[in-house]
mmCIF file of C-alpha atoms and ligand atoms in Angstrom:
data_model
loop_
_atom_site.group_PDB
_atom_site.id
_atom_site.type_symbol
_atom_site.label_atom_id
_atom_site.label_comp_id
_atom_site.label_asym_id
_atom_site.label_seq_id
_atom_site.Cartn_x
_atom_site.Cartn_y
_atom_site.Cartn_z
ATOM 1 C CA MET A 1 290.962 16.885 89.496
ATOM 2 C CA THR A 2 288.047 16.854 87.039
ATOM 3 C CA SER A 3 286.877 13.679 85.898
ATOM 4 C CA VAL A 4 286.034 12.919 82.252
ATOM 5 C CA SER A 5 283.132 10.815 80.643
ATOM 6 C CA VAL A 6 283.464 10.323 76.773
ATOM 7 C CA VAL A 7 280.196 9.627 75.250
ATOM 8 C CA VAL A 8 280.224 7.709 71.762
ATOM 9 C CA PRO A 9 277.065 6.843 69.775
ATOM 10 C CA VAL A 10 277.541 3.845 67.941
ATOM 11 C CA TYR A 11 275.465 2.583 65.007
ATOM 12 C CA ASN A 12 277.219 -0.208 62.888
ATOM 13 C CA GLU A 13 280.880 0.830 63.223
ATOM 14 C CA VAL A 14 282.317 -2.664 63.682
ATOM 15 C CA GLU A 15 285.653 -1.725 61.641
ATOM 16 C CA ASN A 16 286.103 1.433 63.326
ATOM 17 C CA LEU A 17 285.638 0.294 67.125
ATOM 18 C CA PRO A 18 289.212 -1.121 67.269
ATOM 19 C CA HIS A 19 290.817 2.031 66.081
ATOM 20 C CA LEU A 20 288.535 4.277 68.297
ATOM 21 C CA TYR A 21 289.239 2.320 71.482
ATOM 22 C CA ALA A 22 293.027 2.346 70.837
ATOM 23 C CA ALA A 23 292.919 5.956 70.180
ATOM 24 C CA LEU A 24 290.834 6.954 73.025
ATOM 25 C CA ASP A 25 292.761 4.437 75.448
ATOM 26 C CA ALA A 26 296.055 6.202 74.373
ATOM 27 C CA VAL A 27 294.744 9.768 74.974
ATOM 28 C CA LEU A 28 292.649 9.044 78.252
ATOM 29 C CA SER A 29 295.253 7.022 79.969
ATOM 30 C CA ASP A 30 297.819 9.931 79.555
ATOM 31 C CA LEU A 31 295.336 12.606 80.900
ATOM 32 C CA GLY A 32 295.955 11.921 84.576
ATOM 33 C CA ARG A 33 292.254 12.315 85.271
ATOM 34 C CA PRO A 34 289.744 9.685 86.305
ATOM 35 C CA TYR A 35 287.846 8.760 82.992
ATOM 36 C CA GLU A 36 285.074 6.300 81.574
ATOM 37 C CA ILE A 37 284.171 5.631 77.944
ATOM 38 C CA VAL A 38 280.467 5.334 77.627
ATOM 39 C CA LEU A 39 279.547 3.622 74.235
ATOM 40 C CA VAL A 40 275.982 3.841 73.313
ATOM 41 C CA ASP A 41 274.967 1.030 70.999
ATOM 42 C CA ASP A 42 272.054 2.496 68.925
ATOM 43 C CA GLY A 43 270.760 -0.804 67.742
ATOM 44 C CA SER A 44 273.787 -2.055 65.646
ATOM 45 C CA ASP A 45 273.421 -5.300 63.772
ATOM 46 C CA ASP A 46 276.902 -5.726 62.497
ATOM 47 C CA GLY A 47 278.401 -7.158 65.593
ATOM 48 C CA SER A 48 279.606 -3.762 67.106
ATOM 49 C CA LEU A 49 277.934 -4.676 70.280
ATOM 50 C CA GLY A 50 279.998 -7.950 70.667
ATOM 51 C CA VAL A 51 283.266 -5.850 70.197
ATOM 52 C CA MET A 52 282.203 -3.352 72.661
ATOM 53 C CA GLU A 53 281.437 -6.089 75.245
ATOM 54 C CA ASP A 54 284.801 -7.440 74.653
ATOM 55 C CA TYR A 55 286.434 -4.261 75.431
ATOM 56 C CA ALA A 56 284.143 -3.772 78.485
ATOM 57 C CA SER A 57 285.294 -7.092 79.821
ATOM 58 C CA ARG A 58 288.699 -6.382 79.826
ATOM 59 C CA ASP A 59 288.669 -2.534 80.654
ATOM 60 C CA ALA A 60 286.391 -1.255 83.415
ATOM 61 C CA HIS A 61 286.797 2.305 81.887
ATOM 62 C CA VAL A 62 284.320 1.075 79.179
ATOM 63 C CA ARG A 63 280.809 1.208 79.830
ATOM 64 C CA ILE A 64 277.891 0.325 77.754
ATOM 65 C CA VAL A 65 274.350 1.482 77.111
ATOM 66 C CA GLU A 66 272.590 -0.982 74.699
ATOM 67 C CA PHE A 67 269.458 0.324 73.114
ATOM 68 C CA ARG A 68 266.644 -2.227 72.183
ATOM 69 C CA SER A 69 266.821 -0.928 68.499
ATOM 70 C CA ASN A 70 268.022 2.061 66.514
ATOM 71 C CA PHE A 71 266.669 5.422 67.951
ATOM 72 C CA GLY A 72 269.143 7.731 66.269
ATOM 73 C CA GLN A 73 272.198 9.669 67.027
ATOM 74 C CA THR A 74 270.552 12.346 69.363
ATOM 75 C CA ALA A 75 268.801 9.750 71.444
ATOM 76 C CA ALA A 76 272.088 7.963 71.733
ATOM 77 C CA MET A 77 274.021 11.026 72.752
ATOM 78 C CA ALA A 78 271.217 11.850 75.130
ATOM 79 C CA ALA A 79 271.319 8.502 76.888
ATOM 80 C CA GLY A 80 275.119 8.543 77.059
ATOM 81 C CA ILE A 81 274.951 11.944 78.705
ATOM 82 C CA GLN A 82 272.304 10.788 81.140
ATOM 83 C CA HIS A 83 274.369 7.946 82.194
ATOM 84 C CA ALA A 84 277.647 9.612 82.440
ATOM 85 C CA THR A 85 279.262 10.248 85.800
ATOM 86 C CA GLY A 86 282.264 12.279 84.977
ATOM 87 C CA ASP A 87 282.617 16.098 85.799
ATOM 88 C CA VAL A 88 282.858 16.811 81.993
ATOM 89 C CA VAL A 89 281.159 15.014 79.322
ATOM 90 C CA VAL A 90 283.145 14.808 76.019
ATOM 91 C CA THR A 91 280.994 13.714 73.071
ATOM 92 C CA MET A 92 282.399 12.358 69.873
ATOM 93 C CA ASP A 93 281.611 10.256 66.679
ATOM 94 C CA GLY A 94 282.385 6.389 66.696
ATOM 95 C CA ASP A 95 283.771 6.486 63.076
ATOM 96 C CA LEU A 96 287.024 8.450 64.204
ATOM 97 C CA GLN A 97 286.135 11.425 61.816
ATOM 98 C CA ASN A 98 286.730 13.536 65.047
ATOM 99 C CA ASP A 99 290.341 13.130 66.579
ATOM 100 C CA PRO A 100 290.493 12.093 70.245
ATOM 101 C CA THR A 101 293.859 13.970 70.636
ATOM 102 C CA ASP A 102 291.906 17.150 70.601
ATOM 103 C CA ILE A 103 290.372 16.030 73.890
ATOM 104 C CA PRO A 104 293.221 17.542 76.164
ATOM 105 C CA MET A 105 293.133 20.935 74.560
ATOM 106 C CA MET A 106 289.428 21.239 75.127
ATOM 107 C CA LEU A 107 289.484 20.028 78.759
ATOM 108 C CA ALA A 108 291.866 22.744 79.202
ATOM 109 C CA LYS A 109 289.305 25.180 77.965
ATOM 110 C CA ILE A 110 286.993 23.815 80.550
ATOM 111 C CA ASP A 111 289.506 24.242 83.323
ATOM 112 C CA GLU A 112 289.697 27.930 82.175
ATOM 113 C CA GLY A 113 286.142 28.236 83.144
ATOM 114 C CA TYR A 114 284.152 27.621 80.065
ATOM 115 C CA ASP A 115 281.231 25.220 80.482
ATOM 116 C CA LEU A 116 280.935 24.370 76.838
ATOM 117 C CA VAL A 117 283.713 23.917 74.420
ATOM 118 C CA HIS A 118 282.590 22.885 70.771
ATOM 119 C CA GLY A 119 284.483 21.971 67.817
ATOM 120 C CA TRP A 120 284.975 23.682 64.452
ATOM 121 C CA ARG A 121 286.007 21.185 61.629
ATOM 122 C CA LYS A 122 287.968 24.182 59.752
ATOM 123 C CA ASN A 123 289.618 21.594 57.608
ATOM 124 C CA ARG A 124 286.589 19.344 57.026
ATOM 125 C CA GLN A 125 287.230 16.015 55.062
ATOM 126 C CA ASP A 126 283.863 15.360 53.455
ATOM 127 C CA THR A 127 282.619 15.779 49.975
ATOM 128 C CA PHE A 128 281.979 19.252 48.913
ATOM 129 C CA VAL A 129 278.640 19.519 47.073
ATOM 130 C CA SER A 130 276.638 17.028 49.369
ATOM 131 C CA ARG A 131 278.007 17.855 52.856
ATOM 132 C CA LYS A 132 280.390 20.835 53.227
ATOM 133 C CA LEU A 133 278.477 23.261 51.243
ATOM 134 C CA PRO A 134 275.041 22.651 52.621
ATOM 135 C CA SER A 135 276.605 22.749 56.015
ATOM 136 C CA LYS A 136 278.181 26.166 55.347
ATOM 137 C CA CYS A 137 274.957 27.511 54.385
ATOM 138 C CA ALA A 138 273.021 26.106 57.054
ATOM 139 C CA ASN A 139 275.534 27.169 59.777
ATOM 140 C CA TRP A 140 275.545 30.637 58.365
ATOM 141 C CA LEU A 141 272.014 30.908 58.628
ATOM 142 C CA ILE A 142 271.695 29.413 62.036
ATOM 143 C CA SER A 143 274.257 31.840 63.295
ATOM 144 C CA LYS A 144 272.464 34.683 61.794
ATOM 145 C CA VAL A 145 268.797 33.598 63.008
ATOM 146 C CA THR A 146 269.904 32.874 66.434
ATOM 147 C CA GLY A 147 272.627 35.522 66.888
ATOM 148 C CA PHE A 148 274.870 32.867 68.316
ATOM 149 C CA PRO A 149 278.421 33.161 66.647
ATOM 150 C CA VAL A 150 279.116 29.687 65.241
ATOM 151 C CA HIS A 151 280.910 28.180 62.266
ATOM 152 C CA ASP A 152 280.303 24.586 62.709
ATOM 153 C CA LEU A 153 277.423 23.146 64.561
ATOM 154 C CA GLY A 154 277.692 19.600 63.025
ATOM 155 C CA CYS A 155 281.084 18.814 64.638
ATOM 156 C CA THR A 156 280.261 16.239 67.325
ATOM 157 C CA LEU A 157 283.265 16.749 69.274
ATOM 158 C CA LYS A 158 282.397 18.755 72.280
ATOM 159 C CA ALA A 159 283.417 18.934 75.920
ATOM 160 C CA ILE A 160 280.475 20.114 78.279
ATOM 161 C CA ARG A 161 280.280 20.327 82.172
ATOM 162 C CA ARG A 162 278.123 17.541 83.091
ATOM 163 C CA GLU A 163 275.347 19.539 85.003
ATOM 164 C CA VAL A 164 274.992 21.849 81.828
ATOM 165 C CA ALA A 165 274.912 18.892 79.369
ATOM 166 C CA GLN A 166 272.503 16.881 81.582
ATOM 167 C CA GLU A 167 269.952 19.709 81.325
ATOM 168 C CA ILE A 168 270.079 20.384 77.457
ATOM 169 C CA PRO A 169 266.902 19.268 76.137
ATOM 170 C CA LEU A 170 267.693 16.603 73.426
ATOM 171 C CA TYR A 171 265.131 15.413 71.073
ATOM 172 C CA GLY A 172 264.674 14.585 67.422
ATOM 173 C CA ASP A 173 267.783 15.696 65.710
ATOM 174 C CA MET A 174 268.619 18.339 68.219
ATOM 175 C CA HIS A 175 272.183 17.404 69.030
ATOM 176 C CA ARG A 176 273.309 19.641 66.341
ATOM 177 C CA PHE A 177 271.957 22.625 68.327
ATOM 178 C CA ILE A 178 273.648 21.736 71.671
ATOM 179 C CA PRO A 179 275.919 24.875 71.776
ATOM 180 C CA ILE A 180 272.960 27.091 70.900
ATOM 181 C CA LEU A 181 270.801 25.248 73.663
ATOM 182 C CA GLY A 182 273.579 25.212 76.010
ATOM 183 C CA GLY A 183 274.187 29.181 75.546
ATOM 184 C CA TRP A 184 270.403 29.533 76.082
ATOM 185 C CA ARG A 185 270.788 27.770 79.475
ATOM 186 C CA GLY A 186 273.381 30.301 80.495
ATOM 187 C CA ALA A 187 276.421 28.210 79.728
ATOM 188 C CA LYS A 188 279.786 30.048 78.603
ATOM 189 C CA CYS A 189 280.458 28.754 75.168
ATOM 190 C CA ILE A 190 283.672 28.875 72.915
ATOM 191 C CA GLU A 191 284.362 27.433 69.689
ATOM 192 C CA VAL A 192 287.855 25.663 68.973
ATOM 193 C CA VAL A 193 289.300 24.527 65.754
ATOM 194 C CA THR A 194 289.635 20.624 65.706
ATOM 195 C CA LYS A 195 290.970 18.032 63.521
ATOM 196 C CA HIS A 196 288.899 16.172 61.044
ATOM 197 C CA HIS A 197 289.617 13.087 59.148
ATOM 198 C CA ALA A 198 287.772 11.434 56.315
ATOM 199 C CA ARG A 199 285.867 8.179 57.153
ATOM 200 C CA ARG A 200 287.992 5.244 56.610
ATOM 201 C CA PHE A 201 285.574 2.359 57.303
ATOM 202 C CA GLY A 202 281.880 1.901 57.182
ATOM 203 C CA THR A 203 279.440 4.565 55.546
ATOM 204 C CA SER A 204 277.838 7.721 56.811
ATOM 205 C CA LYS A 205 274.422 7.339 58.237
ATOM 206 C CA TYR A 206 273.287 10.520 56.744
ATOM 207 C CA GLY A 207 272.430 12.047 53.118
ATOM 208 C CA ILE A 208 271.622 15.422 51.566
ATOM 209 C CA SER A 209 267.896 15.353 53.027
ATOM 210 C CA ARG A 210 269.427 16.240 56.441
ATOM 211 C CA THR A 211 269.962 20.035 55.379
ATOM 212 C CA PHE A 212 266.187 20.411 54.944
ATOM 213 C CA ARG A 213 265.771 18.850 58.305
ATOM 214 C CA VAL A 214 268.090 21.135 59.945
ATOM 215 C CA VAL A 215 266.476 24.180 58.585
ATOM 216 C CA LEU A 216 263.001 23.182 60.074
ATOM 217 C CA ASP A 217 264.799 22.188 63.385
ATOM 218 C CA LEU A 218 266.142 25.868 63.218
ATOM 219 C CA ILE A 219 262.687 27.340 63.470
ATOM 220 C CA THR A 220 262.060 25.118 66.487
ATOM 221 C CA VAL A 221 265.242 26.135 68.103
ATOM 222 C CA LYS A 222 264.528 29.802 67.453
ATOM 223 C CA TYR A 223 261.201 29.575 69.009
ATOM 224 C CA LEU A 224 262.597 27.547 72.158
ATOM 225 C CA VAL A 225 265.423 30.015 72.722
ATOM 226 C CA SER A 226 263.194 33.193 72.207
ATOM 227 C CA TYR A 227 259.803 32.762 72.878
ATOM 228 C CA LEU A 228 259.155 29.364 75.092
ATOM 229 C CA GLY A 229 258.710 31.535 78.021
ATOM 230 C CA SER A 230 256.248 34.041 76.531
ATOM 231 C CA PRO A 231 254.632 32.793 73.349
ATOM 232 C CA MET A 232 252.026 35.481 73.522
ATOM 233 C CA ARG A 233 254.666 37.953 72.827
ATOM 234 C CA LEU A 234 255.291 36.317 69.327
ATOM 235 C CA PHE A 235 251.594 35.050 68.524
ATOM 236 C CA GLY A 236 249.891 37.986 70.192
ATOM 237 C CA ALA A 237 252.024 40.494 68.203
ATOM 238 C CA ILE A 238 251.017 38.835 65.008
ATOM 239 C CA GLY A 239 247.636 38.581 66.065
ATOM 240 C CA LEU A 240 247.270 42.311 67.043
ATOM 241 C CA LEU A 241 249.080 43.162 63.701
ATOM 242 C CA CYS A 242 246.400 41.045 61.648
ATOM 243 C CA GLY A 243 243.652 42.681 63.749
ATOM 244 C CA GLY A 244 244.975 46.055 63.229
ATOM 245 C CA LEU A 245 245.063 45.587 59.394
ATOM 246 C CA GLY A 246 241.590 44.044 59.647
ATOM 247 C CA ALA A 247 240.090 47.142 61.455
ATOM 248 C CA LEU A 248 241.953 49.522 58.880
ATOM 249 C CA SER A 249 240.643 47.728 56.060
ATOM 250 C CA GLY A 250 237.241 47.492 57.382
ATOM 251 C CA LEU A 251 237.172 51.203 58.226
ATOM 252 C CA SER A 252 238.255 52.064 54.701
ATOM 253 C CA THR A 253 235.559 49.981 53.123
ATOM 254 C CA ILE A 254 233.118 52.054 55.180
ATOM 255 C CA TRP A 255 234.788 55.401 54.204
ATOM 256 C CA MET A 256 235.094 54.717 50.522
ATOM 257 C CA LYS A 257 231.221 53.767 50.713
ATOM 258 C CA LEU A 258 230.256 57.081 52.606
ATOM 259 C CA VAL A 259 232.698 59.294 50.551
ATOM 260 C CA GLY A 260 233.201 57.776 47.258
ATOM 261 C CA GLY A 261 229.977 55.750 47.054
ATOM 262 C CA THR A 262 232.023 52.538 46.483
ATOM 263 C CA ASP A 263 229.910 49.484 46.761
ATOM 264 C CA MET A 264 231.103 47.577 49.934
ATOM 265 C CA THR A 265 230.359 44.008 48.867
ATOM 266 C CA GLY A 266 232.341 44.662 45.409
ATOM 267 C CA ASN A 267 235.204 46.197 47.449
ATOM 268 C CA PRO A 268 238.081 43.629 47.928
ATOM 269 C CA LEU A 269 239.200 45.598 51.018
ATOM 270 C CA LEU A 270 236.299 44.092 52.728
ATOM 271 C CA LEU A 271 237.540 40.494 52.214
ATOM 272 C CA LEU A 272 240.951 41.652 53.448
ATOM 273 C CA ALA A 273 239.127 43.049 56.695
ATOM 274 C CA VAL A 274 237.422 39.839 57.227
ATOM 275 C CA PHE A 275 240.400 37.551 56.556
ATOM 276 C CA SER A 276 242.744 39.849 58.749
ATOM 277 C CA THR A 277 240.343 39.881 61.736
ATOM 278 C CA LEU A 278 239.919 36.150 61.501
ATOM 279 C CA LEU A 279 243.630 35.591 61.318
ATOM 280 C CA GLY A 280 244.161 38.091 64.219
ATOM 281 C CA VAL A 281 241.678 36.194 66.457
ATOM 282 C CA GLN A 282 243.369 32.722 65.485
ATOM 283 C CA PHE A 283 246.764 34.093 66.560
ATOM 284 C CA VAL A 284 245.796 35.562 69.553
ATOM 285 C CA VAL A 285 244.138 32.321 70.725
ATOM 286 C CA MET A 286 247.306 30.356 69.721
ATOM 287 C CA GLY A 287 249.397 32.812 71.960
ATOM 288 C CA MET A 288 246.988 31.760 74.870
ATOM 289 C CA LEU A 289 247.421 28.085 74.293
ATOM 290 C CA GLY A 290 251.268 28.574 73.907
ATOM 291 C CA GLU A 291 251.194 30.518 77.319
ATOM 292 C CA LEU A 292 249.266 27.356 78.722
ATOM 293 C CA ALA A 293 251.756 24.916 77.332
ATOM 294 C CA ALA A 294 254.686 27.098 78.640
ATOM 295 C CA ARG A 295 253.284 26.708 82.266
ATOM 296 C CA ILE A 296 252.900 23.058 81.939
ATOM 297 C CA TYR A 297 256.322 22.734 80.474
ATOM 298 C CA TYR A 298 257.947 24.620 83.370
ATOM 299 C CA GLY A 299 255.391 23.370 85.808
ATOM 300 C CA ASN A 300 256.089 19.693 85.707
ATOM 301 C CA SER A 301 259.383 17.770 86.435
ATOM 302 C CA ASN A 302 262.304 20.000 87.422
ATOM 303 C CA ARG A 303 262.550 22.250 84.500
ATOM 304 C CA GLU A 304 263.534 26.111 85.595
ATOM 305 C CA PRO A 305 263.198 29.244 83.700
ATOM 306 C CA PHE A 306 266.757 29.951 85.107
ATOM 307 C CA ALA A 307 269.963 28.183 85.672
ATOM 308 C CA VAL A 308 272.133 28.743 88.767
ATOM 309 C CA ARG A 309 275.997 28.304 88.515
ATOM 310 C CA ARG A 310 276.504 28.132 92.272
ATOM 311 C CA THR A 311 275.212 29.716 95.379
ATOM 312 C CA VAL A 312 276.963 31.341 98.386
ATOM 313 C CA ASN A 313 275.979 30.760 102.006
ATOM 314 C CA LEU A 314 272.818 29.001 101.072
ATOM 315 C CA GLY A 315 271.712 26.133 103.522
ATOM 316 C CA LEU A 316 273.664 27.840 106.491
ATOM 317 C CA PRO A 317 271.185 27.891 109.606
ATOM 318 C CA LEU A 318 269.924 31.473 109.926
ATOM 319 C CA ASP A 319 271.644 31.905 113.241
ATOM 320 C CA THR A 320 275.082 30.980 112.295
ATOM 321 C CA PRO A 321 277.450 33.588 113.954
ATOM 322 C CA PRO A 322 279.696 35.656 111.504
ATOM 323 C CA ASP A 323 282.890 34.213 112.529
ATOM 324 C CA GLU A 324 281.679 30.743 111.775
ATOM 325 C CA VAL A 325 280.603 31.794 108.172
ATOM 326 C CA ARG A 326 284.091 33.369 107.917
ATOM 327 C CA ARG A 327 285.657 29.819 108.976
ATOM 328 C CA ALA A 328 283.451 27.930 106.599
ATOM 329 C CA ALA A 329 284.502 29.877 103.471
HETATM 330 N N1 UDP B 401 274.965 7.308 64.724
HETATM 331 C C1 UDP B 401 274.182 6.701 65.579
HETATM 332 N N2 UDP B 401 272.860 6.288 65.301
HETATM 333 C C2 UDP B 401 272.244 6.597 64.086
HETATM 334 C C3 UDP B 401 273.162 7.435 63.190
HETATM 335 C C4 UDP B 401 274.489 7.646 63.350
HETATM 336 O O1 UDP B 401 274.476 6.368 66.714
HETATM 337 O O2 UDP B 401 270.983 6.417 63.795
HETATM 338 C C5 UDP B 401 276.368 7.524 65.048
HETATM 339 C C6 UDP B 401 277.289 6.826 64.298
HETATM 340 O O3 UDP B 401 277.680 5.517 64.516
HETATM 341 C C7 UDP B 401 278.433 7.725 64.451
HETATM 342 C C8 UDP B 401 277.861 9.049 64.782
HETATM 343 O O4 UDP B 401 276.622 8.857 64.969
HETATM 344 O O5 UDP B 401 279.303 7.266 65.481
HETATM 345 C C9 UDP B 401 277.906 9.910 63.435
HETATM 346 O O6 UDP B 401 277.292 9.471 62.301
HETATM 347 P P1 UDP B 401 277.880 9.623 60.807
HETATM 348 O O7 UDP B 401 279.306 9.452 60.817
HETATM 349 O O8 UDP B 401 277.244 8.670 59.929
HETATM 350 O O9 UDP B 401 277.542 10.935 60.396
HETATM 351 P P2 UDP B 401 278.497 11.987 59.702
HETATM 352 O O10 UDP B 401 279.814 12.053 60.228
HETATM 353 O O11 UDP B 401 278.472 11.592 58.257
HETATM 354 O O12 UDP B 401 277.828 13.421 59.638
HETATM 355 MG MG1 MG B 402 281.086 10.402 60.491
#
């Protein structure tokens, strides 16, 4: 029976916590699976931590990770995932905008064989102009650029196999790209429609400026997913293109001088030749640095440019007789 760790980042949600705990407790105790609730206190200063400690002292399912100060939602999720011990990690918001009653349905998808189930707030309860519209545009753009079919990356409610969750690199605001990063690491992903409620207590921690940051993050993710392993293919290609353009316009300048008698220093194409060649050299050098960075990235710690789902017969002594292999299987 797969066990479940529910990870919830909490930053000043004191009024929401009792409802959150009650809702989670109701759903999880009915699951019939071992579970834990990992609450990550992201430097709250409204007494949230005290409430969490109170639950933890009465219910051993509740575990707390307390940050020294506010490190942001992505960091809180990363810490919760790192400390989770269940087979499946379920992430959700602490403000009850996500509905814990969706959890059993998402776990069923994991049981079907998916590695990562992400929610789609089809009926999202937020303001239109400042939240829903920018989110729609951002999701459309991200889906087009990365080629990953997705409607709603912003939905925090997700169920992820722990080994997949723990190897997704989470920095900055990258928790929004978890499905794409998971897909990059070979996870079988599926989007399911989830419920969504308006915030009842407390205030949102984000404003409209988030949309612009998401667009910048998109460039990072696209680079990670497509070029991290071979930066020279991107920068080298641009460099060669610039170099080619430089050579072409340089030769044209000479040609125009020889044939038409056009003054070389007065010919704007000469400038283009110089700039393009310089740019070309710079891009190629950037590609070289990128290659070095990639080697450092994969070279240290245990990052691998591949992801293994399972192995068969590995570890058996080389002289194992065939009938023993059959018995072990
Ligand atoms: N959160 C956090 N640290 C932060 C900001 C937010 O842990 O610096 C938590 C917050 O308590 C909530 C979740 O992240 O549980 C989502 O935040 P919010 O509801 O403000 O985002 P929105 O739903 O408006 O996108
Ligand atoms: Mg919210």
